[in-house]
Short mmCIF file of C-alpha atoms in Angstrom, two decimals:
data_model
loop_
_atom_site.label_atom_id
_atom_site.label_comp_id
_atom_site.label_asym_id
_atom_site.label_seq_id
_atom_site.Cartn_x
_atom_site.Cartn_y
_atom_site.Cartn_z
CA UNK U 1 -52.37 46.66 20.50
CA UNK U 2 -50.58 49.57 22.10
CA UNK U 3 -53.85 50.80 23.60
CA UNK U 4 -54.56 47.40 25.15
CA UNK U 5 -51.10 47.28 26.74
CA UNK U 6 -51.49 50.86 27.96
CA UNK U 7 -54.93 50.13 29.45
CA UNK U 8 -53.68 46.97 31.17
CA UNK U 9 -50.64 48.75 32.55
CA UNK U 10 -52.90 51.43 34.06
CA UNK U 11 -55.47 48.98 35.46
CA UNK U 12 -53.06 46.34 36.80
CA UNK U 13 -51.91 48.22 39.96
CA UNK U 14 -55.48 49.15 41.05
CA UNK U 15 -56.22 45.94 43.03
CA UNK U 16 -52.93 46.33 44.89
CA UNK U 17 -53.86 49.89 45.89
CA UNK U 18 -57.26 48.74 47.17
CA UNK U 19 -55.70 46.15 49.50
CA UNK U 20 -54.82 47.33 53.00
CA UNK U 21 -52.99 45.68 55.85
CA UNK U 22 -55.05 44.41 58.76
CA UNK U 23 -52.95 46.49 61.14
CA UNK U 24 -53.95 49.68 59.31
CA UNK U 25 -57.67 48.85 59.05
CA UNK U 26 -59.72 50.96 61.48
CA UNK U 27 -61.60 49.05 64.14
CA UNK U 28 -65.27 49.50 64.90
CA UNK U 29 -64.40 51.34 68.11
CA UNK U 30 -62.15 53.79 66.24
CA UNK U 31 -64.87 54.42 63.68
CA UNK U 32 -67.48 55.01 66.39
CA UNK U 33 -65.14 57.41 68.19
CA UNK U 34 -64.61 59.37 64.97
CA UNK U 35 -68.36 59.44 64.38
CA UNK U 36 -68.99 60.66 67.95
CA UNK U 37 -66.35 63.38 67.63
CA UNK U 38 -67.77 64.54 64.30
CA UNK U 39 -71.33 64.60 65.63
CA UNK U 40 -70.17 66.54 68.70
CA UNK U 41 -68.42 69.12 66.54
CA UNK U 42 -71.49 69.44 64.32
CA UNK U 43 -73.76 69.89 67.34
CA UNK U 44 -71.43 72.51 68.81
CA UNK U 45 -71.47 74.44 65.52
CA UNK U 46 -75.27 74.22 65.40
CA UNK U 47 -75.56 75.54 68.95
CA UNK U 48 -73.26 78.48 68.17
CA UNK U 49 -75.36 79.42 65.15
CA UNK U 50 -78.68 79.03 67.00
CA UNK U 51 -77.68 80.95 70.15
CA UNK U 52 -78.75 84.40 68.82
CA UNK U 53 -82.14 83.03 67.74
CA UNK U 54 -82.69 81.42 71.14
CA UNK U 55 -81.84 84.69 72.87
CA UNK U 56 -84.32 86.54 70.64
CA UNK U 57 -87.16 84.11 71.36
CA UNK U 58 -86.57 83.90 75.13
CA UNK U 59 -88.78 86.94 76.01
CA UNK U 60 -91.61 85.49 73.93
CA UNK U 61 -91.36 82.16 75.73
CA UNK U 62 -91.43 83.94 79.10
CA UNK U 63 -94.59 85.78 78.07
CA UNK U 64 -96.16 82.54 76.84
CA UNK U 65 -95.41 80.82 80.16
CA UNK U 66 -97.22 83.65 81.99
CA UNK U 67 -100.27 83.14 79.76
CA UNK U 68 -100.25 79.40 80.32
CA UNK U 69 -100.09 80.00 84.08
CA UNK U 70 -103.44 81.86 83.79
CA UNK U 71 -105.25 78.90 82.18
CA UNK U 72 -106.67 77.48 85.46
CA UNK U 73 -108.66 80.71 85.81
CA UNK U 74 -110.90 79.78 82.85
CA UNK U 75 -113.55 77.14 82.18
CA UNK U 76 -113.06 74.90 79.14
CA UNK U 77 -114.12 76.53 75.86
CA UNK U 78 -117.72 76.14 74.75
CA UNK U 79 -118.71 76.00 71.09
CA UNK U 80 -122.16 77.39 70.39
CA UNK U 81 -124.36 76.06 67.57
CA UNK U 82 -123.64 79.14 65.48
CA UNK U 83 -119.89 78.44 65.70
CA UNK U 84 -119.01 81.04 68.31
CA UNK U 85 -116.51 79.98 70.96
CA UNK U 86 -117.01 81.18 74.54
CA UNK U 87 -114.15 81.37 77.01
CA UNK U 88 -115.73 81.86 80.43
CA UNK U 89 -113.54 83.19 83.23
CA UNK U 90 -113.91 81.56 86.65
CA UNK U 91 -114.85 83.91 89.48
CA UNK U 92 -111.89 84.92 91.62
CA UNK U 93 -113.59 83.79 94.87
CA UNK U 94 -113.99 80.29 93.42
CA UNK U 95 -110.26 79.67 93.11
CA UNK U 96 -109.35 77.84 96.39
CA UNK U 97 -107.02 75.05 95.38
CA UNK U 98 -108.01 72.57 98.10
CA UNK U 99 -111.48 72.11 96.55
CA UNK U 100 -112.27 70.61 93.19
CA UNK U 101 -113.37 72.94 90.43
CA UNK U 102 -117.12 72.88 89.86
CA UNK U 103 -118.29 71.73 86.47
CA UNK U 104 -118.75 74.57 84.00
CA UNK U 105 -122.26 75.38 82.89
CA UNK U 106 -123.33 73.01 80.16
CA UNK U 107 -123.91 74.50 76.72
CA UNK U 108 -127.46 74.51 75.39
CA UNK U 109 -128.54 71.45 73.44
CA UNK U 110 -128.32 71.96 69.67
CA UNK U 111 -131.77 72.10 68.12
CA UNK U 112 -131.28 70.67 64.68
CA UNK U 113 -128.28 70.51 62.38
CA UNK U 114 -128.03 73.44 60.04
CA UNK U 115 -128.21 72.66 56.37
CA UNK U 116 -126.22 74.90 54.13
#
């Protein structure tokens, strides 16, 4: 009997604690502002941690952009029947930009499929 009274005396105030006044309840706008502030702080922390990695990769990205700038100087890749891939370079004299690029030489027709 004592345990029942003790349990009830401990559980009885719980619903009163869970109730809040309407004046104290956060509004949707307040909650969204808190969420925005938290996300901004998290993004700022992420940027601070990633800054050294971005600085390390910057020279590699510069080099990659130089390589990509050279792509118009090549014909599209050709795959030969034996699996080799040819990357033909366009002649330097053929590079005027006001004319369309001529079609690359067509690859030879495959004879018959190889059976392995």
